[in-house]
Amino acid sequence: MDFFRRLTKVLKGENYYVIIGCGRLGATLAEQLEAAGKEILIIDKNQSAFDKLPESYGGMTLTGDASELSVLKRVALDSAEGVIVVTNNDNMNAMIAQLVREMYPGERPRIIARLYEPGREVVYRELGITSICPSELSAREIASCLGEGDRW
Amino acid sequence: MVKDRIIIVGGRSKARTLAISLLAQGHSVTVVNSVAEDCRMLAAVDGLNVIHGDGTKPYILDEAGAGSADIIIAMSPRDEDNLIACQLGKKLYGIGRTVAMVGSPDKVDIFRRLGVDHPICAVRAVAKLIEQQAFLEEMKGMVSFEDGRVNIVEVEMDEGCPAVRKKLRDIVLPDGVIIGALLRGSITIIPRGETRLLPGDRLIILSAGGREIEAVRILRGVRADE
């Protein structure tokens, strides 16, 4: 069995998260979740993307294109609590999230994808994939800063 | 013939060639392309509607008339864009038929399950085409269904073929291959095990699972120059 698959198969349940895309959001999430005691595997197709991770990061990294099924099969996604898809491309995130769900239908792993454009959420609405939309979150946050949250 | 309203998303010269062919058949065609220069090139085609924009965004598809389209064809070089364009077309606009180019052969089945009616893998299709070309002399004609899942080929018997003058029941063909009909001069025969193949017979072979080339080899033999 492939090294990564063997390694990640050992990691079970609530403690193991896979992050796809090591941009600013991916790297920050990896750092925070790992600091909170989670086992993290972060995947990016460019090795240099991992430079954004802090020195103290003790989780795993995998260089590979997660839009390829062969790469997704290399990590035991089925034993992860969550798969977080945060590349900087909406369509890529939507596709990868759906590929993962197709590979592992059902409740686990939980899948969360970032979409800049909320209008695309319709493509996977029935598949149990959660979308995070930065502009909606920002708007909500700004509204609450203004103390006018109720009106929104 | 019913004329369809067709949207093509992405693809430069491929989109152009396809659009010209579809227009010539009388369909109404709109192309969506996010590169301004490509749009100018496409706009030179007579009768072609061109929309400049990202065809994976709902408001651009709106503008392209997705609400009343019959077919959407996504042919960008990026699998993810093609998948999303087709899914938006199907789920948001109820477009009946969705076609997407797929770069990696291993994603074809998964794309089909995700709502792309006809995922087409160019790499696989071209390889298949080359394989068939190599056997063109052997196969008179060929029709494919469902991306090659079922093929109908026509093969002619001549004096040199190993199968000639044999009864069908004595010829062992691969699983999934049957000889559906036999054209002998002006008569058509639905063959049975007792039917004997004669020189000049033209066989109509039905093949599921891509084993027609194997069947042709058995019927006609392998040529010396191979």
Tab-separated table of C-alpha atoms in Angstrom:
chain	number	residue	atom	x	y	z
A	1	MET	CA	0.000	0.000	0.000
A	2	ASP	CA	1.089	3.536	-0.719
A	3	PHE	CA	2.961	5.231	2.108
A	4	PHE	CA	0.535	8.115	2.469
A	5	ARG	CA	-2.480	5.890	2.341
A	6	ARG	CA	-1.009	3.622	5.003
A	7	LEU	CA	-0.050	6.550	7.173
A	8	THR	CA	-3.353	8.371	6.884
A	9	LYS	CA	-5.335	5.153	7.336
A	10	VAL	CA	-3.896	4.920	10.842
A	11	LEU	CA	-5.251	8.363	11.681
A	12	LYS	CA	-8.851	7.919	12.643
A	13	GLY	CA	-11.944	9.863	13.274
A	14	GLU	CA	-12.432	13.170	14.915
A	15	ASN	CA	-8.824	14.146	14.938
A	16	TYR	CA	-7.826	13.903	11.301
A	17	TYR	CA	-8.512	16.605	8.738
A	18	VAL	CA	-7.447	16.968	5.134
A	19	ILE	CA	-7.018	20.461	3.711
A	20	ILE	CA	-6.792	20.872	-0.051
A	21	GLY	CA	-5.074	24.066	-1.210
A	22	CYS	CA	-2.299	25.728	0.751
A	23	GLY	CA	-3.130	29.361	0.085
A	24	ARG	CA	-3.462	31.879	2.887
A	25	LEU	CA	-6.704	30.373	4.137
A	26	GLY	CA	-5.468	26.786	3.851
A	27	ALA	CA	-2.204	27.542	5.609
A	28	THR	CA	-3.902	29.503	8.409
A	29	LEU	CA	-6.438	26.717	8.944
A	30	ALA	CA	-3.705	24.097	9.000
A	31	GLU	CA	-1.782	26.082	11.590
A	32	GLN	CA	-4.786	26.703	13.835
A	33	LEU	CA	-6.246	23.210	13.675
A	34	GLU	CA	-2.877	21.649	14.273
A	35	ALA	CA	-2.265	23.953	17.246
A	36	ALA	CA	-5.632	22.780	18.565
A	37	GLY	CA	-4.378	19.222	18.573
A	38	LYS	CA	-5.774	17.920	15.264
A	39	GLU	CA	-3.879	15.721	12.839
A	40	ILE	CA	-3.575	17.649	9.591
A	41	LEU	CA	-2.684	16.665	6.063
A	42	ILE	CA	-2.483	19.594	3.659
A	43	ILE	CA	-2.266	19.068	-0.103
A	44	ASP	CA	-1.118	21.529	-2.762
A	45	LYS	CA	0.142	21.032	-6.283
A	46	ASN	CA	3.040	23.451	-5.726
A	47	GLN	CA	5.636	22.525	-3.156
A	48	SER	CA	6.487	26.201	-2.626
A	49	ALA	CA	2.958	26.823	-1.334
A	50	PHE	CA	3.960	25.106	1.903
A	51	ASP	CA	6.361	27.988	2.621
A	52	LYS	CA	3.324	29.761	4.038
A	53	LEU	CA	3.126	27.237	6.860
A	54	PRO	CA	4.879	28.340	10.064
A	55	GLU	CA	8.078	26.679	11.278
A	56	SER	CA	6.121	25.222	14.143
A	57	TYR	CA	3.705	23.317	11.867
A	58	GLY	CA	3.973	19.648	12.727
A	59	GLY	CA	1.357	18.171	10.390
A	60	MET	CA	1.825	16.462	7.048
A	61	THR	CA	2.112	17.931	3.580
A	62	LEU	CA	1.576	16.241	0.229
A	63	THR	CA	2.573	17.754	-3.095
A	64	GLY	CA	0.082	16.706	-5.734
A	65	ASP	CA	-2.835	17.843	-7.892
A	66	ALA	CA	-5.938	16.982	-5.899
A	67	SER	CA	-8.086	17.283	-9.012
A	68	GLU	CA	-6.549	13.981	-10.115
A	69	LEU	CA	-8.297	10.885	-8.801
A	70	SER	CA	-4.961	9.150	-8.389
A	71	VAL	CA	-3.900	11.803	-5.862
A	72	LEU	CA	-7.202	11.698	-3.962
A	73	LYS	CA	-6.883	7.924	-3.717
A	74	ARG	CA	-3.440	8.258	-2.177
A	75	VAL	CA	-4.818	9.700	1.047
A	76	ALA	CA	-7.318	7.804	3.156
A	77	LEU	CA	-10.036	10.450	2.903
A	78	ASP	CA	-12.591	7.985	4.243
A	79	SER	CA	-10.968	7.940	7.666
A	80	ALA	CA	-10.886	11.750	7.908
A	81	GLU	CA	-13.392	13.724	9.954
A	82	GLY	CA	-13.393	16.518	7.430
A	83	VAL	CA	-12.084	17.487	4.008
A	84	ILE	CA	-11.700	21.233	3.546
A	85	VAL	CA	-11.350	22.382	-0.055
A	86	VAL	CA	-9.858	25.866	-0.284
A	87	THR	CA	-7.891	26.284	-3.511
A	88	ASN	CA	-8.214	29.768	-5.000
A	89	ASN	CA	-10.500	28.544	-7.789
A	90	ASP	CA	-14.253	28.091	-7.271
A	91	ASN	CA	-14.794	25.557	-10.023
A	92	MET	CA	-11.810	23.554	-8.852
A	93	ASN	CA	-13.184	23.515	-5.299
A	94	ALA	CA	-16.643	22.536	-6.500
A	95	MET	CA	-15.234	19.728	-8.634
A	96	ILE	CA	-12.860	18.344	-5.992
A	97	ALA	CA	-15.601	18.432	-3.331
A	98	GLN	CA	-17.871	16.441	-5.644
A	99	LEU	CA	-15.136	13.972	-6.585
A	100	VAL	CA	-14.529	13.296	-2.885
A	101	ARG	CA	-18.262	12.844	-2.255
A	102	GLU	CA	-18.545	10.489	-5.235
A	103	MET	CA	-15.659	8.428	-3.884
A	104	TYR	CA	-17.139	8.340	-0.373
A	105	PRO	CA	-20.916	8.762	-0.489
A	106	GLY	CA	-22.590	9.240	2.854
A	107	GLU	CA	-21.899	11.320	5.932
A	108	ARG	CA	-18.165	10.917	6.244
A	109	PRO	CA	-15.968	12.692	5.633
A	110	ARG	CA	-17.662	16.045	6.128
A	111	ILE	CA	-16.820	18.232	3.153
A	112	ILE	CA	-16.479	21.996	3.260
A	113	ALA	CA	-15.638	24.040	0.162
A	114	ARG	CA	-14.950	27.709	-0.302
A	115	LEU	CA	-16.908	29.403	-3.056
A	116	TYR	CA	-16.322	33.067	-3.859
A	117	GLU	CA	-19.413	32.974	-6.041
A	118	PRO	CA	-22.373	31.621	-4.044
A	119	GLY	CA	-24.436	31.144	-7.231
A	120	ARG	CA	-22.494	27.994	-8.033
A	121	GLU	CA	-23.591	26.229	-4.869
A	122	VAL	CA	-26.593	24.856	-6.745
A	123	VAL	CA	-24.406	22.273	-8.496
A	124	TYR	CA	-23.870	20.228	-5.361
A	125	ARG	CA	-26.760	21.238	-3.155
A	126	GLU	CA	-28.025	17.684	-2.633
A	127	LEU	CA	-24.605	16.178	-2.024
A	128	GLY	CA	-24.162	17.284	1.578
A	129	ILE	CA	-21.281	19.642	0.883
A	130	THR	CA	-21.066	22.811	2.972
A	131	SER	CA	-20.126	26.050	1.208
A	132	ILE	CA	-18.301	28.951	2.770
A	133	CYS	CA	-18.606	32.245	0.921
A	134	PRO	CA	-16.078	34.893	2.025
A	135	SER	CA	-18.058	37.909	0.846
A	136	GLU	CA	-21.196	36.782	2.669
A	137	LEU	CA	-19.201	36.162	5.839
A	138	SER	CA	-17.533	39.566	5.535
A	139	ALA	CA	-20.833	41.305	5.004
A	140	ARG	CA	-22.284	39.638	8.063
A	141	GLU	CA	-19.225	40.507	10.135
A	142	ILE	CA	-19.220	44.127	9.007
A	143	ALA	CA	-22.893	44.389	9.806
A	144	SER	CA	-22.297	43.104	13.290
A	145	CYS	CA	-19.361	45.540	13.750
A	146	LEU	CA	-21.756	48.317	12.879
A	147	GLY	CA	-24.045	46.996	15.567
A	148	GLU	CA	-26.843	46.708	13.075
A	149	GLY	CA	-26.804	42.955	12.742
A	150	ASP	CA	-30.549	42.738	13.359
A	151	ARG	CA	-31.393	44.727	10.302
A	152	TRP	CA	-29.473	42.414	7.935
B	1	MET	CA	-35.384	17.662	-38.424
B	2	VAL	CA	-35.764	19.473	-35.125
B	3	LYS	CA	-33.373	22.389	-34.817
B	4	ASP	CA	-31.735	22.797	-31.446
B	5	ARG	CA	-30.560	25.797	-29.505
B	6	ILE	CA	-26.991	25.041	-28.539
B	7	ILE	CA	-24.553	26.802	-26.197
B	8	ILE	CA	-20.833	26.111	-26.513
B	9	VAL	CA	-18.699	27.130	-23.521
B	10	GLY	CA	-14.943	27.620	-23.997
B	11	GLY	CA	-12.716	26.215	-26.698
B	12	ARG	CA	-11.193	28.382	-29.409
B	13	SER	CA	-10.650	26.714	-32.777
B	14	LYS	CA	-12.450	23.558	-31.670
B	15	ALA	CA	-15.473	25.664	-30.732
B	16	ARG	CA	-15.259	27.496	-34.047
B	17	THR	CA	-15.138	24.292	-36.100
B	18	LEU	CA	-17.991	22.759	-34.145
B	19	ALA	CA	-20.076	25.946	-34.333
B	20	ILE	CA	-19.674	26.193	-38.113
B	21	SER	CA	-20.722	22.580	-38.508
B	22	LEU	CA	-23.762	22.982	-36.237
B	23	LEU	CA	-24.817	26.230	-37.932
B	24	ALA	CA	-24.616	24.494	-41.296
B	25	GLN	CA	-27.074	21.914	-39.973
B	26	GLY	CA	-29.472	24.726	-39.152
B	27	HIS	CA	-29.069	24.833	-35.379
B	28	SER	CA	-28.959	28.064	-33.450
B	29	VAL	CA	-25.552	28.378	-31.792
B	30	THR	CA	-24.180	30.681	-29.079
B	31	VAL	CA	-20.564	30.491	-27.960
B	32	VAL	CA	-19.354	31.770	-24.600
B	33	ASN	CA	-15.686	32.590	-24.243
B	34	SER	CA	-13.813	34.490	-21.557
B	35	VAL	CA	-10.953	35.664	-23.800
B	36	ALA	CA	-11.727	38.838	-25.769
B	37	GLU	CA	-9.382	37.912	-28.611
B	38	ASP	CA	-11.012	34.507	-29.046
B	39	CYS	CA	-14.395	36.217	-29.109
B	40	ARG	CA	-13.288	38.464	-31.971
B	41	MET	CA	-12.115	35.413	-33.903
B	42	LEU	CA	-15.425	33.636	-33.219
B	43	ALA	CA	-17.467	36.710	-34.093
B	44	ALA	CA	-16.178	36.466	-37.658
B	45	VAL	CA	-18.303	33.340	-38.140
B	46	ASP	CA	-21.530	34.184	-39.952
B	47	GLY	CA	-24.667	33.765	-37.887
B	48	LEU	CA	-22.857	32.814	-34.669
B	49	ASN	CA	-23.847	34.489	-31.409
B	50	VAL	CA	-20.838	35.305	-29.269
B	51	ILE	CA	-20.918	36.165	-25.556
B	52	HIS	CA	-17.743	37.414	-23.905
B	53	GLY	CA	-17.600	36.116	-20.354
B	54	ASP	CA	-17.070	33.226	-17.968
B	55	GLY	CA	-19.476	30.446	-18.931
B	56	THR	CA	-19.368	29.001	-15.429
B	57	LYS	CA	-21.140	32.048	-14.028
B	58	PRO	CA	-24.937	31.927	-13.910
B	59	TYR	CA	-25.464	35.507	-15.098
B	60	ILE	CA	-23.310	34.888	-18.179
B	61	LEU	CA	-25.207	31.689	-18.977
B	62	ASP	CA	-28.398	33.707	-18.543
B	63	GLU	CA	-27.161	36.146	-21.133
B	64	ALA	CA	-26.296	33.269	-23.456
B	65	GLY	CA	-29.903	32.118	-23.314
B	66	ALA	CA	-29.389	29.055	-21.132
B	67	GLY	CA	-33.014	29.290	-20.017
B	68	SER	CA	-34.224	28.180	-23.436
B	69	ALA	CA	-31.269	26.078	-24.620
B	70	ASP	CA	-31.564	22.418	-25.590
B	71	ILE	CA	-27.907	21.434	-25.451
B	72	ILE	CA	-24.823	22.770	-23.660
B	73	ILE	CA	-21.348	21.710	-24.804
B	74	ALA	CA	-18.379	22.589	-22.571
B	75	MET	CA	-15.031	22.324	-24.298
B	76	SER	CA	-12.541	24.365	-22.296
B	77	PRO	CA	-9.202	22.721	-21.515
B	78	ARG	CA	-10.084	22.735	-17.800
B	79	ASP	CA	-12.138	19.795	-16.530
B	80	GLU	CA	-13.479	21.737	-13.557
B	81	ASP	CA	-14.891	24.526	-15.741
B	82	ASN	CA	-16.531	22.015	-18.069
B	83	LEU	CA	-18.107	20.126	-15.185
B	84	ILE	CA	-19.518	23.259	-13.539
B	85	ALA	CA	-20.806	24.726	-16.835
B	86	CYS	CA	-22.690	21.484	-17.547
B	87	GLN	CA	-23.988	21.161	-13.996
B	88	LEU	CA	-25.228	24.755	-13.948
B	89	GLY	CA	-26.848	24.160	-17.326
B	90	LYS	CA	-28.625	21.078	-16.069
B	91	LYS	CA	-29.518	22.010	-12.506
B	92	LEU	CA	-30.142	25.737	-12.820
B	93	TYR	CA	-31.598	25.907	-16.326
B	94	GLY	CA	-32.863	22.395	-16.937
B	95	ILE	CA	-30.944	21.994	-20.189
B	96	GLY	CA	-31.771	18.533	-21.499
B	97	ARG	CA	-28.462	17.431	-22.902
B	98	THR	CA	-25.014	18.235	-21.487
B	99	VAL	CA	-21.726	17.417	-23.187
B	100	ALA	CA	-18.280	18.009	-21.685
B	101	MET	CA	-14.741	17.440	-22.799
B	102	VAL	CA	-12.769	15.604	-20.116
B	103	GLY	CA	-8.988	15.752	-20.006
B	104	SER	CA	-8.245	12.751	-17.855
B	105	PRO	CA	-9.757	9.434	-18.954
B	106	ASP	CA	-10.308	8.275	-15.360
B	107	LYS	CA	-12.836	11.065	-14.737
B	108	VAL	CA	-15.238	10.063	-17.526
B	109	ASP	CA	-17.451	7.802	-15.389
B	110	ILE	CA	-17.507	10.129	-12.396
B	111	PHE	CA	-18.509	13.064	-14.638
B	112	ARG	CA	-21.372	10.981	-15.975
B	113	ARG	CA	-22.541	10.251	-12.443
B	114	LEU	CA	-22.286	13.956	-11.607
B	115	GLY	CA	-24.759	14.880	-14.342
B	116	VAL	CA	-22.761	15.228	-17.555
B	117	ASP	CA	-24.799	13.236	-20.077
B	118	HIS	CA	-21.937	12.810	-22.512
B	119	PRO	CA	-18.436	13.182	-21.104
B	120	ILE	CA	-15.985	12.960	-23.990
B	121	CYS	CA	-12.356	12.211	-23.403
B	122	ALA	CA	-10.342	13.581	-26.304
B	123	VAL	CA	-7.284	11.512	-25.466
B	124	ARG	CA	-9.309	8.324	-25.456
B	125	ALA	CA	-11.304	9.278	-28.542
B	126	VAL	CA	-8.206	10.108	-30.576
B	127	ALA	CA	-6.458	6.916	-29.511
B	128	LYS	CA	-9.537	4.951	-30.548
B	129	LEU	CA	-9.695	6.782	-33.850
B	130	ILE	CA	-6.070	6.023	-34.636
B	131	GLU	CA	-6.619	2.390	-33.719
B	132	GLN	CA	-9.600	2.262	-36.066
B	133	GLN	CA	-7.737	4.054	-38.843
B	134	ALA	CA	-5.073	1.388	-38.656
B	135	PHE	CA	-7.784	-1.143	-39.406
B	136	LEU	CA	-9.655	0.964	-41.921
B	137	GLU	CA	-8.867	-1.355	-44.786
B	138	GLU	CA	-10.376	-4.207	-42.840
B	139	MET	CA	-13.467	-2.338	-41.726
B	140	LYS	CA	-15.609	-0.897	-44.462
B	141	GLY	CA	-17.715	1.222	-42.164
B	142	MET	CA	-18.146	1.830	-38.511
B	143	VAL	CA	-20.805	3.414	-36.299
B	144	SER	CA	-20.235	4.058	-32.587
B	145	PHE	CA	-22.747	4.519	-29.808
B	146	GLU	CA	-22.129	5.870	-26.301
B	147	ASP	CA	-18.493	6.800	-26.770
B	148	GLY	CA	-17.594	3.404	-28.222
B	149	ARG	CA	-19.506	1.215	-25.782
B	150	VAL	CA	-21.305	-0.328	-28.723
B	151	ASN	CA	-19.905	-0.388	-32.249
B	152	ILE	CA	-21.290	-1.637	-35.510
B	153	VAL	CA	-18.697	-2.469	-38.147
B	154	GLU	CA	-18.883	-3.836	-41.635
B	155	VAL	CA	-16.320	-6.386	-42.778
B	156	GLU	CA	-15.966	-8.014	-46.194
B	157	MET	CA	-14.912	-11.624	-46.716
B	158	ASP	CA	-12.491	-12.582	-49.441
B	159	GLU	CA	-10.786	-15.790	-50.544
B	160	GLY	CA	-7.800	-15.236	-48.221
B	161	CYS	CA	-9.757	-14.873	-44.987
B	162	PRO	CA	-9.428	-17.692	-42.444
B	163	ALA	CA	-13.165	-17.590	-41.742
B	164	VAL	CA	-14.283	-17.954	-45.338
B	165	ARG	CA	-16.162	-21.168	-46.260
B	166	LYS	CA	-16.549	-21.944	-42.550
B	167	LYS	CA	-19.840	-22.341	-40.744
B	168	LEU	CA	-20.519	-19.644	-38.155
B	169	ARG	CA	-20.708	-22.155	-35.328
B	170	ASP	CA	-17.137	-23.180	-36.077
B	171	ILE	CA	-15.857	-19.613	-35.709
B	172	VAL	CA	-15.119	-18.557	-32.161
B	173	LEU	CA	-15.728	-14.827	-31.734
B	174	PRO	CA	-14.906	-12.819	-28.575
B	175	ASP	CA	-17.641	-12.379	-25.953
B	176	GLY	CA	-19.873	-9.445	-26.743
B	177	VAL	CA	-19.473	-9.764	-30.493
B	178	ILE	CA	-22.176	-11.095	-32.801
B	179	ILE	CA	-22.628	-11.148	-36.532
B	180	GLY	CA	-25.975	-9.409	-36.844
B	181	ALA	CA	-26.486	-9.668	-40.580
B	182	LEU	CA	-24.819	-10.881	-43.709
B	183	LEU	CA	-25.135	-9.148	-47.067
B	184	ARG	CA	-24.649	-11.534	-49.987
B	185	GLY	CA	-25.173	-9.768	-53.290
B	186	SER	CA	-28.708	-8.460	-53.216
B	187	ILE	CA	-29.922	-10.719	-50.430
B	188	THR	CA	-29.742	-10.131	-46.707
B	189	ILE	CA	-29.304	-13.073	-44.392
B	190	ILE	CA	-29.792	-13.118	-40.627
B	191	PRO	CA	-27.147	-15.734	-39.974
B	192	ARG	CA	-27.440	-18.855	-37.855
B	193	GLY	CA	-24.858	-21.346	-36.721
B	194	GLU	CA	-25.296	-23.345	-39.939
B	195	THR	CA	-24.668	-20.338	-42.209
B	196	ARG	CA	-21.472	-20.701	-44.204
B	197	LEU	CA	-19.433	-17.580	-45.021
B	198	LEU	CA	-18.587	-17.082	-48.704
B	199	PRO	CA	-16.114	-14.771	-50.462
B	200	GLY	CA	-17.766	-11.438	-51.175
B	201	ASP	CA	-20.055	-11.665	-48.143
B	202	ARG	CA	-20.294	-8.466	-46.178
B	203	LEU	CA	-20.764	-9.020	-42.447
B	204	ILE	CA	-22.454	-6.529	-40.177
B	205	ILE	CA	-20.889	-7.034	-36.773
B	206	LEU	CA	-22.332	-5.755	-33.527
B	207	SER	CA	-19.790	-5.357	-30.764
B	208	ALA	CA	-20.129	-4.307	-27.135
B	209	GLY	CA	-17.026	-3.703	-25.109
B	210	GLY	CA	-14.652	-2.621	-27.838
B	211	ARG	CA	-13.656	-6.063	-29.071
B	212	GLU	CA	-14.479	-5.513	-32.740
B	213	ILE	CA	-10.845	-5.326	-33.783
B	214	GLU	CA	-10.222	-8.703	-32.203
B	215	ALA	CA	-13.225	-10.058	-34.100
B	216	VAL	CA	-11.985	-8.617	-37.390
B	217	ARG	CA	-8.625	-10.297	-36.799
B	218	ILE	CA	-10.308	-13.645	-36.271
B	219	LEU	CA	-12.496	-13.289	-39.353
B	220	ARG	CA	-9.971	-11.800	-41.750
B	221	GLY	CA	-6.687	-12.919	-40.218
B	222	VAL	CA	-3.715	-10.738	-39.380
B	223	ARG	CA	-2.122	-9.232	-42.443
B	224	ALA	CA	1.502	-10.010	-43.205
B	225	ASP	CA	2.626	-6.387	-42.958
B	226	GLU	CA	1.560	-6.068	-39.308
